[in-house]
Coordinates of C-alpha atoms in Angstrom, one line a residue:
M229 CA 147.5 43.8 35.6
T230 CA 145.0 46.2 37.0
S231 CA 146.1 49.8 37.4
E232 CA 144.5 50.1 40.9
I233 CA 147.1 49.9 43.7
T234 CA 146.3 49.5 47.4
L235 CA 148.3 51.4 50.0
F236 CA 148.1 49.4 53.3
V237 CA 148.9 52.1 55.9
N238 CA 149.8 52.0 59.6
P239 CA 149.1 55.6 60.7
T240 CA 151.1 55.1 63.9
A241 CA 154.3 53.6 62.5
G242 CA 157.5 55.5 63.4
S243 CA 155.8 57.9 65.7
G244 CA 153.3 59.0 63.1
R245 CA 155.5 58.7 60.0
G246 CA 153.1 56.1 58.5
A247 CA 150.2 58.5 58.0
H248 CA 152.5 61.3 56.6
A249 CA 154.3 58.8 54.3
A250 CA 151.2 57.6 52.6
Q251 CA 150.6 60.9 50.7
P252 CA 154.0 61.3 48.9
A253 CA 153.9 57.5 48.1
A254 CA 150.4 57.8 46.7
S255 CA 151.4 60.9 44.7
A256 CA 154.3 59.1 43.1
L257 CA 152.1 56.2 42.1
R258 CA 149.4 58.5 40.7
E259 CA 151.9 60.5 38.7
A260 CA 152.9 57.2 37.1
G261 CA 149.4 56.6 36.0
F262 CA 148.1 54.3 38.8
S263 CA 144.8 54.6 40.7
V264 CA 145.4 54.4 44.4
R265 CA 143.1 53.4 47.3
T266 CA 144.1 53.3 50.9
V267 CA 143.4 50.6 53.5
L268 CA 143.6 51.5 57.2
G269 CA 141.5 49.3 59.5
E270 CA 140.4 49.9 63.0
N271 CA 142.9 47.3 64.4
A272 CA 145.3 44.7 63.1
D273 CA 142.6 42.1 62.5
D274 CA 140.3 44.5 60.7
A275 CA 143.2 45.9 58.6
L276 CA 144.3 42.4 57.6
R277 CA 140.7 41.5 56.6
R278 CA 140.6 44.6 54.4
A279 CA 144.0 43.8 52.9
R280 CA 142.8 40.3 52.1
D281 CA 139.7 41.7 50.5
A282 CA 141.8 44.0 48.3
V283 CA 144.0 41.0 47.2
G284 CA 141.0 38.9 46.6
G285 CA 139.4 41.7 44.6
G286 CA 142.4 41.8 42.2
T287 CA 144.4 44.8 43.3
G288 CA 147.5 45.3 41.2
A289 CA 149.7 45.4 44.3
L290 CA 149.5 45.7 48.0
I291 CA 152.0 48.3 49.3
A292 CA 152.7 48.3 53.0
V293 CA 153.4 51.8 54.4
G294 CA 154.9 51.5 57.9
G295 CA 157.5 49.4 59.6
D296 CA 158.3 45.7 59.7
G297 CA 155.1 45.0 61.7
M298 CA 153.1 46.4 58.8
V299 CA 155.1 44.4 56.3
S300 CA 154.5 41.3 58.4
L301 CA 150.7 42.0 58.3
A302 CA 150.8 42.5 54.6
L303 CA 152.6 39.2 54.1
Q304 CA 149.7 37.4 55.7
A305 CA 147.5 38.8 52.9
V306 CA 149.8 38.3 49.8
A307 CA 151.7 35.1 50.7
G308 CA 150.9 32.3 48.2
T309 CA 149.1 34.7 45.8
R310 CA 150.2 36.4 42.6
T311 CA 149.6 39.9 44.1
P312 CA 153.0 41.6 44.5
L313 CA 154.0 43.3 47.7
G314 CA 155.5 46.8 47.8
V315 CA 157.2 48.4 50.8
V316 CA 157.2 52.0 51.9
A317 CA 159.5 51.7 54.9
V318 CA 158.9 54.4 57.5
G319 CA 159.0 52.4 60.7
T320 CA 161.6 52.1 63.4
G321 CA 163.5 49.0 62.2
N322 CA 162.7 48.6 58.5
D323 CA 164.7 45.4 58.3
Y324 CA 162.8 43.8 55.4
A325 CA 163.4 46.9 53.2
R326 CA 167.0 47.2 54.3
T327 CA 167.7 43.6 53.4
L328 CA 166.2 44.1 49.9
G329 CA 168.0 47.5 49.3
L330 CA 164.7 49.4 49.2
P331 CA 164.4 53.1 50.2
V332 CA 164.1 53.7 53.9
R333 CA 162.3 56.7 55.3
D334 CA 161.9 58.2 51.8
P335 CA 158.3 57.5 50.8
A336 CA 158.4 59.4 47.6
A337 CA 161.4 57.4 46.4
A338 CA 159.7 54.2 47.5
G339 CA 156.5 55.1 45.7
R340 CA 158.5 55.8 42.5
L341 CA 160.4 52.5 42.8
A342 CA 157.1 50.6 43.2
A343 CA 155.6 52.3 40.2
D344 CA 158.6 51.6 38.0
A345 CA 158.7 48.0 39.2
L346 CA 155.0 47.5 38.2
K347 CA 155.5 49.1 34.8
R348 CA 158.5 47.0 33.8
D349 CA 157.8 43.8 35.9
G350 CA 160.6 44.5 38.4
I351 CA 159.4 41.8 40.7
R352 CA 161.5 39.3 42.7
T353 CA 160.0 36.0 43.8
L354 CA 161.2 35.3 47.4
D355 CA 161.0 32.7 50.1
L356 CA 159.0 33.2 53.3
G357 CA 159.1 31.4 56.6
R358 CA 156.0 29.9 58.0
A359 CA 155.4 29.0 61.6
G360 CA 151.9 27.6 62.2
D361 CA 149.6 29.9 60.3
R362 CA 152.0 32.9 60.4
W363 CA 154.3 33.9 57.6
F364 CA 157.5 35.8 58.2
G365 CA 160.0 37.5 55.9
T366 CA 163.0 38.3 58.1
V367 CA 163.9 36.5 61.3
L368 CA 162.3 34.3 63.9
A369 CA 164.0 35.2 67.2
S370 CA 164.2 33.3 70.4
G371 CA 166.2 33.5 73.6
F372 CA 168.1 36.6 74.7
D373 CA 166.8 38.6 71.8
S374 CA 163.2 37.6 72.4
R375 CA 163.5 38.4 76.1
V376 CA 164.7 41.9 75.1
N377 CA 161.6 42.2 73.0
D378 CA 159.4 41.0 75.9
R379 CA 161.0 43.6 78.2
G380 CA 161.0 46.4 75.7
N381 CA 157.3 45.9 75.0
R382 CA 156.6 46.4 78.7
M383 CA 158.6 49.7 78.8
R384 CA 155.8 52.1 77.8
L385 CA 157.5 55.3 78.9
F386 CA 160.4 55.2 76.4
P387 CA 160.2 55.8 72.6
G388 CA 161.5 53.6 69.7
R389 CA 165.0 52.3 69.9
I390 CA 165.8 53.8 73.4
K391 CA 163.6 51.3 75.2
Y392 CA 165.2 48.4 73.4
D393 CA 168.7 49.6 74.3
L394 CA 167.6 49.9 77.9
A395 CA 166.0 46.4 77.7
I396 CA 169.3 45.0 76.4
L397 CA 171.1 46.4 79.4
A398 CA 168.5 45.0 81.8
E399 CA 168.5 41.5 80.2
L400 CA 172.3 41.4 80.2
A401 CA 172.2 41.8 84.0
S402 CA 169.9 38.9 84.5
F403 CA 170.0 36.5 81.6
R404 CA 171.2 32.9 81.7
P405 CA 171.5 30.5 78.8
V406 CA 168.6 28.1 78.5
P407 CA 168.4 24.4 77.4
Y408 CA 167.3 24.2 73.8
R409 CA 166.2 21.2 71.7
I410 CA 166.8 21.9 68.0
R411 CA 165.9 19.6 65.1
L412 CA 166.9 20.5 61.6
D413 CA 165.1 19.0 58.6
G414 CA 163.7 16.2 60.8
G415 CA 167.1 14.9 61.8
A416 CA 168.5 14.0 65.2
A417 CA 167.7 16.4 68.0
L418 CA 170.5 18.7 69.1
E419 CA 170.3 19.4 72.8
I420 CA 172.4 22.4 73.9
E421 CA 172.6 25.3 76.3
A422 CA 172.2 28.4 74.2
T423 CA 171.9 32.2 74.6
L424 CA 169.8 32.6 71.6
V425 CA 168.7 30.8 68.4
A426 CA 167.6 32.9 65.4
V427 CA 166.0 31.4 62.3
G428 CA 166.7 33.7 59.3
N429 CA 164.9 34.0 56.0
G430 CA 166.4 37.5 55.9
T431 CA 169.6 38.8 57.3
S432 CA 168.6 41.2 60.1
Y433 CA 166.3 42.3 62.8
G434 CA 166.1 45.1 65.4
G435 CA 166.9 47.9 62.9
G436 CA 170.0 46.5 61.3
M437 CA 171.3 43.8 63.6
R438 CA 172.7 41.3 61.1
I439 CA 172.1 38.2 63.2
C440 CA 171.8 35.9 60.1
A441 CA 174.2 37.9 58.0
D442 CA 174.7 35.4 55.2
A443 CA 171.0 34.5 54.7
V444 CA 169.7 34.5 51.2
M445 CA 166.0 35.2 50.6
D446 CA 165.5 33.0 47.6
D447 CA 167.6 29.8 48.3
G448 CA 164.9 27.7 49.9
L449 CA 166.8 27.5 53.2
F450 CA 166.9 29.3 56.5
D451 CA 170.2 30.4 58.1
V452 CA 170.0 29.2 61.7
T453 CA 172.3 31.2 64.0
V454 CA 173.0 29.7 67.4
V455 CA 174.8 31.6 70.1
G456 CA 175.8 29.0 72.6
D457 CA 176.4 29.0 76.3
C458 CA 178.5 32.1 77.1
S459 CA 179.2 34.5 80.0
R460 CA 177.9 38.0 80.1
T461 CA 181.4 39.2 79.4
T462 CA 181.5 37.1 76.2
L463 CA 178.0 38.2 75.2
L464 CA 179.1 41.9 75.7
K465 CA 182.0 41.3 73.3
V466 CA 179.9 39.4 70.7
F467 CA 176.7 41.4 70.7
P468 CA 178.1 44.7 69.1
K469 CA 179.6 42.7 66.2
V470 CA 176.0 41.7 65.2
Y471 CA 175.6 45.1 63.5
R472 CA 178.4 44.2 61.1
G473 CA 177.7 40.5 60.9
T474 CA 181.2 39.7 62.1
H475 CA 179.8 37.8 65.1
L476 CA 179.5 34.7 62.9
G477 CA 183.2 34.1 63.2
H478 CA 183.2 33.9 67.0
P479 CA 183.8 30.4 68.5
V480 CA 180.6 30.6 70.5
V481 CA 178.5 31.1 67.3
T482 CA 177.4 28.4 64.9
V483 CA 175.3 28.6 61.8
H484 CA 173.2 25.8 60.2
R485 CA 171.2 25.8 57.0
A486 CA 167.9 24.0 56.9
A487 CA 164.5 24.1 55.2
S488 CA 162.7 23.3 58.5
V489 CA 163.6 24.0 62.1
E490 CA 162.0 22.7 65.3
L491 CA 162.8 24.7 68.4
A492 CA 161.9 23.9 72.0
A493 CA 163.1 25.7 75.2
P494 CA 161.4 26.4 78.5
A495 CA 159.9 29.8 79.3
T496 CA 161.0 31.3 76.0
T497 CA 158.9 33.4 73.6
A498 CA 159.4 33.4 69.8
Y499 CA 159.1 36.6 67.7
A500 CA 158.8 36.6 64.0
D501 CA 159.4 39.9 62.1
G502 CA 159.5 41.5 65.5
E503 CA 155.9 40.4 66.3
P504 CA 155.2 37.9 69.2
L505 CA 154.6 34.5 67.9
G506 CA 154.0 32.6 71.1
A507 CA 155.9 30.4 73.5
L508 CA 158.2 27.7 72.2
P509 CA 158.1 24.9 71.0
V510 CA 157.6 26.1 67.4
T511 CA 158.3 24.6 64.0
A512 CA 159.3 26.9 61.1
V513 CA 159.3 25.9 57.5
C514 CA 161.0 27.8 54.6
V515 CA 158.5 28.1 51.7
P516 CA 160.3 28.8 48.4
G517 CA 158.8 31.4 46.1
A518 CA 156.0 32.3 48.5
V519 CA 155.9 36.0 47.8
R520 CA 156.4 38.4 44.9
V521 CA 158.1 41.7 45.9
L522 CA 158.4 45.0 44.0
T523 CA 162.2 45.6 44.1
G524 CA 162.8 47.8 41.1

């Protein structure tokens, strides 16, 4: 393994925390004897090209410094390779790091953990989801939750979690369940009215909302959480339980496990790792052992 490590930095993550986090993470790695170079990029496409160049050039690890969006971008570079992924989680949600029990908003600790993992081969081989040419590590969301994302992304005047809380309230006032067509592992199509369908490689999205609370990241299967046709009153009762994962026991919620999932619904966007994937229909496949992650 080469001693050169690449920090893949989003300088705007978490209202500027990404840029500030790179220095203590880099210091921890250098103190452990590693050489550190930083990749920024002028935009997402340029940053991904540079990250792929680093992976192709044999870097010892690609360490994403930022939030789930930066982890998602890093996954596009390391998936299917032997290059391990490290995470310095300083974004708004940090669901990938939370799911793996990695430090959150403590870049020095995250840097030390990555250095220790590299020295003693503390690497976990994990599954990833793949939808078209996009890899994802946590959850593919569609329905009510993706509409909240759509609305939140349009609310430029409010920071971080505040705009998504406001978007939830706005969507609760107007949302209606939509007709879904769901096919699991190529089986018979299930046609239902649903409030949302979430395809989980990981357990959570949105900064700790445990929508697929029992998902396991190395079992070769997705957990598919379906919230069926329900009233706004029921949704208001169920939604707060998502933070504890106790919503899974509600009669309106069903969970399926499958290695591939086909979703179709009208006028519905899919998001993967919090990033827009495009309009349904979409097919997601769980790819076993697609990424190696520094977990200590």
